[in-house]
mmCIF file of C-alpha atoms in Angstrom:
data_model
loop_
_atom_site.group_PDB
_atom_site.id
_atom_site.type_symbol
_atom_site.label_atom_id
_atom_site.label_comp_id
_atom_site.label_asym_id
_atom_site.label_seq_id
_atom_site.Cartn_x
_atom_site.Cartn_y
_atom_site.Cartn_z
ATOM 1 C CA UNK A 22 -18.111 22.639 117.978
ATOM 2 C CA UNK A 23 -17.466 21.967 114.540
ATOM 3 C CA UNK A 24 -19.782 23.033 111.750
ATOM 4 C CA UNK A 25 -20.699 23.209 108.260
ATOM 5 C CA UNK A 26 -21.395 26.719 106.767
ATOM 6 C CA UNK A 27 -23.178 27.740 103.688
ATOM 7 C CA UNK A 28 -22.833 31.017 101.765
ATOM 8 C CA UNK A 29 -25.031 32.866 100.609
ATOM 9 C CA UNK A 30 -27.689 32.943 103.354
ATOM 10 C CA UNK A 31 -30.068 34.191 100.289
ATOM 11 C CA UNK A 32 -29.408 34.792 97.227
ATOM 12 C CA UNK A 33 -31.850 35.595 94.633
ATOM 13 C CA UNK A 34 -31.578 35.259 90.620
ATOM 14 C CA UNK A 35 -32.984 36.024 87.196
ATOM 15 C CA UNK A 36 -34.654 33.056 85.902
ATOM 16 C CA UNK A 37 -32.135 31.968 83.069
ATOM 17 C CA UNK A 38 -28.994 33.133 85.372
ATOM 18 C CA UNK A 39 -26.228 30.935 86.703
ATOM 19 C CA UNK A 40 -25.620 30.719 90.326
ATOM 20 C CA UNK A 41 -23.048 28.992 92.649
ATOM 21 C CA UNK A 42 -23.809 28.291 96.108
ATOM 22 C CA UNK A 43 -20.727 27.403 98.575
ATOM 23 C CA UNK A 44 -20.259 25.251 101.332
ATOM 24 C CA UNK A 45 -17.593 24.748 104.033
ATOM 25 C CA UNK A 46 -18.205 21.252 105.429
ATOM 26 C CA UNK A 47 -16.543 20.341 108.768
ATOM 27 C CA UNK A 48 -12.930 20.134 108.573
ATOM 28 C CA UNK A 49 -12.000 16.375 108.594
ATOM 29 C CA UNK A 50 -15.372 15.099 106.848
ATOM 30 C CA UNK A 51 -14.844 13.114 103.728
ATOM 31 C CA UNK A 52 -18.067 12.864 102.256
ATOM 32 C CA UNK A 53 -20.415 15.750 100.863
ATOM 33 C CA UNK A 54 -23.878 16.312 100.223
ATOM 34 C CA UNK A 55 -26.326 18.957 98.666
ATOM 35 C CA UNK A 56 -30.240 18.426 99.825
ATOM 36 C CA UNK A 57 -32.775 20.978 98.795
ATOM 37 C CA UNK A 58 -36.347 21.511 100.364
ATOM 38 C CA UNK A 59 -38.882 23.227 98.574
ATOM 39 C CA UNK A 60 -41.282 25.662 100.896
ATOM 40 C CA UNK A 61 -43.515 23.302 102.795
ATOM 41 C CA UNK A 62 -42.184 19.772 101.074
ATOM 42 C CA UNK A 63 -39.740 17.389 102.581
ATOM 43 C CA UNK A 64 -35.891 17.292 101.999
ATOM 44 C CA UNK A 65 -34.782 15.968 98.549
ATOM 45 C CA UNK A 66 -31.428 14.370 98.018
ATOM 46 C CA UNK A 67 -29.505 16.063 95.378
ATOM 47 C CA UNK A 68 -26.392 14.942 95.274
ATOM 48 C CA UNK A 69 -23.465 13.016 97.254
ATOM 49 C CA UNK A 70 -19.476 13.498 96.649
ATOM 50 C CA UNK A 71 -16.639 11.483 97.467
ATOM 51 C CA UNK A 72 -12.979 11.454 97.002
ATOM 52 C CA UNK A 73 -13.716 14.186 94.233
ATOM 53 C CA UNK A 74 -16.378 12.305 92.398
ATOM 54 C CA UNK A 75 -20.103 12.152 92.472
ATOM 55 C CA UNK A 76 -21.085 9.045 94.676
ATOM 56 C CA UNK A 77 -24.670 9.392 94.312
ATOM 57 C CA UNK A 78 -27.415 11.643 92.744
ATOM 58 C CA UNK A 79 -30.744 12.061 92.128
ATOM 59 C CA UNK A 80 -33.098 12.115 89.000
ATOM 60 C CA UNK A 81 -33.558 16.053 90.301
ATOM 61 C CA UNK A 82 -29.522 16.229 89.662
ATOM 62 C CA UNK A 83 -29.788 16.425 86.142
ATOM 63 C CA UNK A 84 -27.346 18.075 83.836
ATOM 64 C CA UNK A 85 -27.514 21.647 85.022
ATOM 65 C CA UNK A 86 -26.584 20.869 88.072
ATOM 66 C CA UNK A 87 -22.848 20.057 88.650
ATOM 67 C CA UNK A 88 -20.498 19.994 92.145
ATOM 68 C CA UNK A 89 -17.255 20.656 92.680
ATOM 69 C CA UNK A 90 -14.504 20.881 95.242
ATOM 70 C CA UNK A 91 -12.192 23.386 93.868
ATOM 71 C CA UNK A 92 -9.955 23.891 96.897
ATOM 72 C CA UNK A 93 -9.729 21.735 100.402
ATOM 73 C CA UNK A 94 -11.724 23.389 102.516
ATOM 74 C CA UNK A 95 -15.036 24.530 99.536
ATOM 75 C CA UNK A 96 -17.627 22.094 98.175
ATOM 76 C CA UNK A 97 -19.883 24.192 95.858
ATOM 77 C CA UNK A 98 -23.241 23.778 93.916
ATOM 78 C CA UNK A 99 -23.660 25.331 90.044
ATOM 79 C CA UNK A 100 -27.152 25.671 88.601
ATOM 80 C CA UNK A 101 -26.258 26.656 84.816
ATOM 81 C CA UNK A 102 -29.602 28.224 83.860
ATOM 82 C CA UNK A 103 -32.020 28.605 86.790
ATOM 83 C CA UNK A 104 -35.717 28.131 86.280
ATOM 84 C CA UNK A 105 -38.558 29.031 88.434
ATOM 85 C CA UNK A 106 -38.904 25.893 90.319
ATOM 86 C CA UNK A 107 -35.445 25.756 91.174
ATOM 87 C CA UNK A 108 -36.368 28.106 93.870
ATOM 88 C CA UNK A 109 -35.481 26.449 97.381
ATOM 89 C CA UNK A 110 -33.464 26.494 100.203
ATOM 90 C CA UNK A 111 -30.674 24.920 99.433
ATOM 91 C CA UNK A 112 -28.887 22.960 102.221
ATOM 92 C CA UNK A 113 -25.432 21.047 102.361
ATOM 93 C CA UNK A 114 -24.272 18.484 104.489
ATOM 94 C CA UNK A 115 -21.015 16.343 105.482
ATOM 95 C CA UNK A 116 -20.244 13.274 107.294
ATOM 96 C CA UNK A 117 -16.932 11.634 108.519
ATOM 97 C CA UNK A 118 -17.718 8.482 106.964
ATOM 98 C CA UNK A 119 -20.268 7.109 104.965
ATOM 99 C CA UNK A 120 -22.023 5.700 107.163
ATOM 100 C CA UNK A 121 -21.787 8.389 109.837
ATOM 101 C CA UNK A 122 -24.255 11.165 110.573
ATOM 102 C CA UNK A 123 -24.708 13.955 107.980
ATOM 103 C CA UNK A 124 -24.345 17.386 109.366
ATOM 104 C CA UNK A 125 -25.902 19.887 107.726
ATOM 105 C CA UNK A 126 -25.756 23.629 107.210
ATOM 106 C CA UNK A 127 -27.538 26.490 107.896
ATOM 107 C CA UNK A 128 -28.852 26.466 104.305
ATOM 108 C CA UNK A 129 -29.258 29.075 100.956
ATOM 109 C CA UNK A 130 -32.244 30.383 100.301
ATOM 110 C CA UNK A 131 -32.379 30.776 96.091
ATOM 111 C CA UNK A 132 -35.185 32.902 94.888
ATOM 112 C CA UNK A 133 -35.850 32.331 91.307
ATOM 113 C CA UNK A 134 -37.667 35.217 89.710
ATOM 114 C CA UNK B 25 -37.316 2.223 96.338
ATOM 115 C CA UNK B 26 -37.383 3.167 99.970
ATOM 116 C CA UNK B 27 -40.059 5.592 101.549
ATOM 117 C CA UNK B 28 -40.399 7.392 105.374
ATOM 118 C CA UNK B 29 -43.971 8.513 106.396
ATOM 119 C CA UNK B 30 -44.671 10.419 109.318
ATOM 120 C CA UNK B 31 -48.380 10.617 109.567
ATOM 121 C CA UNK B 32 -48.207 13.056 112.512
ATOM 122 C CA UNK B 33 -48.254 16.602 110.493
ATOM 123 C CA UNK B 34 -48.418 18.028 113.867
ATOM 124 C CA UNK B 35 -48.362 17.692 117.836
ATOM 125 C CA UNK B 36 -48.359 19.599 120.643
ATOM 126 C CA UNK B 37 -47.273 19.099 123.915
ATOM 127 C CA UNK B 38 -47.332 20.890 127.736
ATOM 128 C CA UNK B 39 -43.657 22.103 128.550
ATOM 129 C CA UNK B 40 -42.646 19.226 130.797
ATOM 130 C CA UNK B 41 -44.806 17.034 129.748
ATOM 131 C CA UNK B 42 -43.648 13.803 127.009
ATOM 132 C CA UNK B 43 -44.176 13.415 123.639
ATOM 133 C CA UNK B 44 -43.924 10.783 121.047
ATOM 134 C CA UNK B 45 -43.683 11.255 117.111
ATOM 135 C CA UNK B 46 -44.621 8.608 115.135
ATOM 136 C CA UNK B 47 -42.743 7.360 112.226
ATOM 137 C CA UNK B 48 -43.304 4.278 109.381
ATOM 138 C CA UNK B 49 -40.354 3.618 106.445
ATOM 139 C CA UNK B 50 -40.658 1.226 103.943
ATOM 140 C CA UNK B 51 -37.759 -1.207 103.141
ATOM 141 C CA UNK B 52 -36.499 -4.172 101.465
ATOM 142 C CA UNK B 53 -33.199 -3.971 103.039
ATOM 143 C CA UNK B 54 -32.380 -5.654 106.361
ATOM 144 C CA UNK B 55 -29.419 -3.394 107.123
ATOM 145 C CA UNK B 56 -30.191 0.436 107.427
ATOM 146 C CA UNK B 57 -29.720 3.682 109.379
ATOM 147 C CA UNK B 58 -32.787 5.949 111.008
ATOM 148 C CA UNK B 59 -32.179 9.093 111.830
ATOM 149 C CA UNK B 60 -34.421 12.106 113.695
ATOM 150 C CA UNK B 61 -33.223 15.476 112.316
ATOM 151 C CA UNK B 62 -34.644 19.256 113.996
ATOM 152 C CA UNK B 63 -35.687 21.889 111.781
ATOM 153 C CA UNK B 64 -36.310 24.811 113.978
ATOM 154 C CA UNK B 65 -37.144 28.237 112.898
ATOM 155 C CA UNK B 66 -33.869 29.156 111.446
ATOM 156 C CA UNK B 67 -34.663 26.546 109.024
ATOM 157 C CA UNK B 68 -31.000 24.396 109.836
ATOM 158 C CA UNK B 69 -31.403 20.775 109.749
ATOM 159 C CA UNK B 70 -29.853 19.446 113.293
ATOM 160 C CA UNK B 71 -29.191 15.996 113.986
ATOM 161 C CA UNK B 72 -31.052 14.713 117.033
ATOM 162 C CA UNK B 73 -30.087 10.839 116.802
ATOM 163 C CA UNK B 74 -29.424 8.177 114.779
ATOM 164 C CA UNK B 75 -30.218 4.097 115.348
ATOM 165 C CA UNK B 76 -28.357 1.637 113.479
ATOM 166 C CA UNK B 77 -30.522 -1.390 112.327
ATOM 167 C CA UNK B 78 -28.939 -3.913 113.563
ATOM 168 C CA UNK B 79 -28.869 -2.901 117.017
ATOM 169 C CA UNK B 80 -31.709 -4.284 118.766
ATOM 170 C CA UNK B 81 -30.876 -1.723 121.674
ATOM 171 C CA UNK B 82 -32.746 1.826 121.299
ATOM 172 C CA UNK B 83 -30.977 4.654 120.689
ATOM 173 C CA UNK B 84 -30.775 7.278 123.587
ATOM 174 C CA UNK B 85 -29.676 11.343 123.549
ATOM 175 C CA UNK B 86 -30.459 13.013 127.286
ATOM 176 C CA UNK B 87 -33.848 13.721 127.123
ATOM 177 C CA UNK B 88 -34.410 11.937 123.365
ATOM 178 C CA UNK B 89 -34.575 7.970 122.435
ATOM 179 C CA UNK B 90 -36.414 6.295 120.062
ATOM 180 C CA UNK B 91 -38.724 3.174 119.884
ATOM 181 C CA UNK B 92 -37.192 1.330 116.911
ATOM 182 C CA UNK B 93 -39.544 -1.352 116.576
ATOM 183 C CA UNK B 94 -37.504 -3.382 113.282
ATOM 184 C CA UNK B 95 -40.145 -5.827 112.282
ATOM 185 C CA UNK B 96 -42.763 -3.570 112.010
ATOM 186 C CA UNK B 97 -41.225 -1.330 110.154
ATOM 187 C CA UNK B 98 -41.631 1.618 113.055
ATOM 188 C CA UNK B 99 -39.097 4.138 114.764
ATOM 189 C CA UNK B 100 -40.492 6.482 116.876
ATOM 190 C CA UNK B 101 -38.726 9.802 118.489
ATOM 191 C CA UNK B 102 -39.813 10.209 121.934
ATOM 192 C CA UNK B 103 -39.421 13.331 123.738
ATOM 193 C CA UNK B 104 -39.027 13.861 127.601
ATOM 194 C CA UNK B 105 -39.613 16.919 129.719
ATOM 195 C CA UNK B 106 -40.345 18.403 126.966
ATOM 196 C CA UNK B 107 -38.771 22.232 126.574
ATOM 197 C CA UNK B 108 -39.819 25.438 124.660
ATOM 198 C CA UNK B 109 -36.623 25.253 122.633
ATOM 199 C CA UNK B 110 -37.706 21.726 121.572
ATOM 200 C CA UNK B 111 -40.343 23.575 119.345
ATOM 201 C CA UNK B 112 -39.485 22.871 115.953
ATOM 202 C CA UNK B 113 -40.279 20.683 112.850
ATOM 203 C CA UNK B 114 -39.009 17.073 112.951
ATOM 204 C CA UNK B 115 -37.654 14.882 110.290
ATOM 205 C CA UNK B 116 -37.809 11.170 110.426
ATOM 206 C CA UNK B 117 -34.957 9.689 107.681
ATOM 207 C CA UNK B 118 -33.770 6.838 106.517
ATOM 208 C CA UNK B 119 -30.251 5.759 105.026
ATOM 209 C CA UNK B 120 -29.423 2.236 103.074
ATOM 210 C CA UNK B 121 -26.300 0.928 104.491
ATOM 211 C CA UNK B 122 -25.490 -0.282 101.059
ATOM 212 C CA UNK B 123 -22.054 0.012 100.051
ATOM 213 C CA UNK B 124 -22.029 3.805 97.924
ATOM 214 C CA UNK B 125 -25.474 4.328 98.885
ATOM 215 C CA UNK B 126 -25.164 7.649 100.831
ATOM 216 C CA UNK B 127 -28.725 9.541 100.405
ATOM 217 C CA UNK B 128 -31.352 10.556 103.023
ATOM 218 C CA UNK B 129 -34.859 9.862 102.630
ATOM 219 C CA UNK B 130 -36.644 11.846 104.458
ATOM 220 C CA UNK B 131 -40.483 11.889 105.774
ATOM 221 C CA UNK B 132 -42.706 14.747 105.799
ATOM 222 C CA UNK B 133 -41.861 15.942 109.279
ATOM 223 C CA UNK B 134 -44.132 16.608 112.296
ATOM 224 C CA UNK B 135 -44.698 19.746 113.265
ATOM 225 C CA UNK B 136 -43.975 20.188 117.315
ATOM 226 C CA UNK B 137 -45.393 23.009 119.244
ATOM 227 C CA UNK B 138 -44.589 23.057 123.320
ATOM 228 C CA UNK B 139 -46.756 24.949 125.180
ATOM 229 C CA UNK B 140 -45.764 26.860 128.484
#
Protein backbone atom coordinates (compact mmCIF):
# COMPACT_ATOMS: atom_id res chain seq x y z
CA UNK A 1 0.00 0.00 0.00
CA UNK A 2 0.92 3.31 -0.93
CA UNK A 3 2.39 5.81 1.50
CA UNK A 4 3.70 9.08 2.31
CA UNK A 5 7.22 9.26 3.92
CA UNK A 6 8.89 11.96 5.81
CA UNK A 7 12.64 12.47 6.35
CA UNK A 8 14.18 13.16 8.94
CA UNK A 9 12.51 10.99 11.60
CA UNK A 10 14.23 13.68 14.13
CA UNK A 11 16.13 16.18 13.56
CA UNK A 12 17.26 18.61 16.04
CA UNK A 13 18.62 22.38 15.55
CA UNK A 14 20.29 25.44 16.99
CA UNK A 15 17.76 27.96 17.71
CA UNK A 16 18.54 30.61 14.89
CA UNK A 17 19.45 27.62 12.29
CA UNK A 18 17.66 26.81 9.06
CA UNK A 19 16.19 23.48 8.54
CA UNK A 20 14.39 21.62 5.66
CA UNK A 21 12.21 18.81 6.31
CA UNK A 22 11.22 16.43 3.19
CA UNK A 23 8.34 14.63 2.23
CA UNK A 24 7.50 11.95 -0.38
CA UNK A 25 3.70 12.05 -0.74
CA UNK A 26 1.99 9.08 -2.47
CA UNK A 27 2.78 8.82 -6.00
CA UNK A 28 -0.32 10.06 -7.96
CA UNK A 29 -1.60 12.61 -5.15
CA UNK A 30 -2.00 16.14 -6.33
CA UNK A 31 -2.44 18.04 -3.36
CA UNK A 32 0.08 18.59 -0.34
CA UNK A 33 -0.03 19.46 3.12
CA UNK A 34 2.32 20.26 6.16
CA UNK A 35 0.42 19.95 9.80
CA UNK A 36 2.46 20.32 12.92
CA UNK A 37 1.42 19.19 16.55
CA UNK A 38 3.02 20.56 19.40
CA UNK A 39 3.66 17.87 22.47
CA UNK A 40 0.27 17.32 24.01
CA UNK A 41 -1.84 20.01 21.67
CA UNK A 42 -3.94 19.16 18.70
CA UNK A 43 -2.84 19.18 14.97
CA UNK A 44 -2.38 22.68 13.41
CA UNK A 45 -2.75 23.28 9.72
CA UNK A 46 0.27 24.81 8.27
CA UNK A 47 0.09 24.87 4.97
CA UNK A 48 -1.67 23.35 1.68
CA UNK A 49 -0.01 23.16 -2.02
CA UNK A 50 -1.41 22.75 -5.29
CA UNK A 51 -0.35 22.66 -8.82
CA UNK A 52 2.98 24.30 -7.43
CA UNK A 53 1.38 27.06 -5.48
CA UNK A 54 0.29 27.58 -1.95
CA UNK A 55 -3.57 26.84 -1.82
CA UNK A 56 -4.01 27.56 1.71
CA UNK A 57 -2.08 28.56 4.92
CA UNK A 58 -2.30 29.45 8.21
CA UNK A 59 -1.60 32.63 10.37
CA UNK A 60 1.26 30.05 11.98
CA UNK A 61 2.67 30.00 8.14
CA UNK A 62 4.16 33.19 8.33
CA UNK A 63 7.14 34.35 6.38
CA UNK A 64 9.79 31.97 7.59
CA UNK A 65 8.13 29.32 6.59
CA UNK A 66 8.11 28.56 2.80
CA UNK A 67 7.26 25.04 0.65
CA UNK A 68 8.44 23.84 -2.25
CA UNK A 69 8.31 21.01 -4.74
CA UNK A 70 11.64 21.02 -6.29
CA UNK A 71 11.45 17.73 -8.18
CA UNK A 72 8.21 15.28 -8.89
CA UNK A 73 8.35 13.01 -6.44
CA UNK A 74 9.71 15.80 -3.04
CA UNK A 75 7.45 18.32 -1.30
CA UNK A 76 9.66 19.99 1.38
CA UNK A 77 9.23 22.41 4.41
CA UNK A 78 12.02 25.45 5.12
CA UNK A 79 12.03 27.14 8.51
CA UNK A 80 14.61 30.13 7.81
CA UNK A 81 15.55 30.90 11.42
CA UNK A 82 14.13 28.42 13.95
CA UNK A 83 12.99 29.59 17.34
CA UNK A 84 12.23 27.68 20.39
CA UNK A 85 8.63 27.16 19.89
CA UNK A 86 9.03 25.93 16.57
CA UNK A 87 9.82 22.72 18.22
CA UNK A 88 7.18 19.98 17.02
CA UNK A 89 6.61 17.09 15.19
CA UNK A 90 6.22 17.98 12.05
CA UNK A 91 3.82 15.89 9.87
CA UNK A 92 2.94 15.97 6.02
CA UNK A 93 0.12 14.80 4.26
CA UNK A 94 -1.36 14.21 0.56
CA UNK A 95 -4.60 13.57 -0.99
CA UNK A 96 -5.71 12.58 -4.58
CA UNK A 97 -8.08 15.29 -4.78
CA UNK A 98 -9.14 17.99 -2.79
CA UNK A 99 -11.69 16.75 -1.44
CA UNK A 100 -10.31 13.26 -0.81
CA UNK A 101 -8.76 11.91 2.37
CA UNK A 102 -5.38 13.33 3.51
CA UNK A 103 -2.80 10.74 4.18
CA UNK A 104 -0.32 11.54 6.33
CA UNK A 105 3.23 10.61 7.24
CA UNK A 106 5.05 9.18 9.78
CA UNK A 107 6.11 12.67 10.91
CA UNK A 108 9.64 14.84 11.92
CA UNK A 109 10.32 15.39 15.13
CA UNK A 110 12.29 19.13 15.23
CA UNK A 111 13.95 19.85 18.48
CA UNK A 112 14.69 23.44 18.83
CA UNK A 113 17.43 24.10 21.34
CA UNK B 1 -14.29 30.15 11.86
CA UNK B 2 -14.91 26.48 12.31
CA UNK B 3 -14.05 24.51 15.62
CA UNK B 4 -14.05 20.38 16.59
CA UNK B 5 -14.35 19.54 20.37
CA UNK B 6 -13.99 16.25 21.68
CA UNK B 7 -14.83 16.48 25.30
CA UNK B 8 -13.79 12.85 25.93
CA UNK B 9 -9.87 13.40 26.91
CA UNK B 10 -9.98 9.80 27.59
CA UNK B 11 -11.83 6.27 27.57
CA UNK B 12 -11.25 2.99 28.21
CA UNK B 13 -12.71 0.01 27.14
CA UNK B 14 -12.65 -4.15 27.84
CA UNK B 15 -10.98 -5.87 24.69
CA UNK B 16 -14.17 -7.01 22.98
CA UNK B 17 -16.23 -4.93 24.39
CA UNK B 18 -17.72 -1.39 22.27
CA UNK B 19 -16.86 1.92 22.55
CA UNK B 20 -18.11 5.24 21.47
CA UNK B 21 -16.08 8.65 21.24
CA UNK B 22 -17.87 11.57 21.32
CA UNK B 23 -17.36 14.44 19.06
CA UNK B 24 -19.11 18.27 18.63
CA UNK B 25 -17.80 20.79 15.51
CA UNK B 26 -19.00 24.01 15.04
CA UNK B 27 -20.12 25.23 11.54
CA UNK B 28 -21.77 27.69 9.43
CA UNK B 29 -21.40 25.70 6.38
CA UNK B 30 -23.99 23.15 5.23
CA UNK B 31 -21.56 21.20 3.06
CA UNK B 32 -18.48 19.61 4.90
CA UNK B 33 -16.26 16.55 5.44
CA UNK B 34 -15.66 14.66 9.08
CA UNK B 35 -13.05 12.65 9.42
CA UNK B 36 -11.68 10.15 12.49
CA UNK B 37 -7.86 10.00 12.25
CA UNK B 38 -5.53 7.26 14.74
CA UNK B 39 -2.58 8.47 16.41
CA UNK B 40 -1.02 5.46 17.92
CA UNK B 41 2.23 5.31 19.65
CA UNK B 42 4.43 5.84 16.73
CA UNK B 43 2.88 9.14 16.66
CA UNK B 44 1.57 8.66 12.57
CA UNK B 45 -1.70 10.14 11.92
CA UNK B 46 -3.89 7.15 10.18
CA UNK B 47 -7.05 7.70 8.59
CA UNK B 48 -9.85 5.64 10.12
CA UNK B 49 -12.95 7.15 8.08
CA UNK B 50 -14.34 9.89 6.62
CA UNK B 51 -18.37 10.99 6.24
CA UNK B 52 -19.35 13.35 3.69
CA UNK B 53 -22.11 15.83 4.87
CA UNK B 54 -24.44 15.41 2.68
CA UNK B 55 -24.89 11.85 3.02
CA UNK B 56 -27.51 11.16 5.41
CA UNK B 57 -26.18 7.42 5.44
CA UNK B 58 -23.36 6.72 8.22
CA UNK B 59 -20.17 5.99 7.31
CA UNK B 60 -18.95 2.33 7.96
CA UNK B 61 -15.06 0.71 8.06
CA UNK B 62 -15.25 -3.23 9.42
CA UNK B 63 -15.40 -2.86 12.86
CA UNK B 64 -15.64 1.33 12.76
CA UNK B 65 -18.82 3.67 11.76
CA UNK B 66 -19.82 6.73 12.97
CA UNK B 67 -23.09 8.38 14.29
CA UNK B 68 -23.17 11.57 12.19
CA UNK B 69 -25.99 13.20 13.67
CA UNK B 70 -25.98 16.69 11.03
CA UNK B 71 -28.41 18.89 12.83
CA UNK B 72 -26.95 18.68 15.97
CA UNK B 73 -23.86 19.33 15.07
CA UNK B 74 -22.49 15.64 16.39
CA UNK B 75 -20.31 12.78 14.74
CA UNK B 76 -19.41 10.17 16.82
CA UNK B 77 -16.68 7.21 16.12
CA UNK B 78 -17.94 4.05 17.40
CA UNK B 79 -15.80 1.19 17.97
CA UNK B 80 -16.75 -2.61 17.88
CA UNK B 81 -15.03 -5.60 19.38
CA UNK B 82 -12.81 -3.52 20.41
CA UNK B 83 -8.88 -4.80 19.98
CA UNK B 84 -5.55 -4.08 21.83
CA UNK B 85 -4.12 -2.60 18.64
CA UNK B 86 -7.09 -0.17 18.64
CA UNK B 87 -5.23 1.57 21.61
CA UNK B 88 -4.30 4.82 20.48
CA UNK B 89 -5.21 8.59 20.51
CA UNK B 90 -8.13 9.65 18.27
CA UNK B 91 -8.68 12.71 16.26
CA UNK B 92 -12.06 13.98 15.35
CA UNK B 93 -11.58 16.64 12.11
CA UNK B 94 -13.35 18.59 10.12
CA UNK B 95 -12.84 19.86 6.39
CA UNK B 96 -14.98 22.84 4.53
CA UNK B 97 -15.92 21.57 1.21
CA UNK B 98 -15.44 25.05 -0.02
CA UNK B 99 -13.93 25.38 -3.27
CA UNK B 100 -9.73 25.93 -2.29
CA UNK B 101 -10.50 25.35 1.19
CA UNK B 102 -8.25 22.29 1.91
CA UNK B 103 -7.29 22.49 5.84
CA UNK B 104 -8.08 20.08 8.74
CA UNK B 105 -9.41 21.20 11.89
CA UNK B 106 -8.82 19.04 14.23
CA UNK B 107 -10.25 18.37 17.96
CA UNK B 108 -8.28 17.60 20.90
CA UNK B 109 -8.39 13.85 20.55
CA UNK B 110 -9.55 11.15 23.02
CA UNK B 111 -7.30 9.19 24.49
CA UNK B 112 -8.33 5.20 24.06
CA UNK B 113 -6.94 2.59 26.29
CA UNK B 114 -8.31 -1.29 25.67
CA UNK B 115 -7.91 -3.38 28.35
CA UNK B 116 -7.27 -7.27 28.06
Amino acid sequence: EPEVTQTPSHQVTQMGQEVILRCVPISNHLYFYWYRQILGQKVEFLVSFYNNEISEKSEIFDDQFSVERPDGSNFTLKIRSTKLEDSAMYFCASSERGRAGQYFGPGTRLTVT
Amino acid sequence: AQTVTQSQPEMSVQEAETVTLSCTYDTSESDYYLFWYKQPPSRQMILVIRQEAYKQQNATENRFSVNFQKAAKSFSLKISDSQLGDAAMYFCAYRSAISGAQKLVFGQGTRLTINP
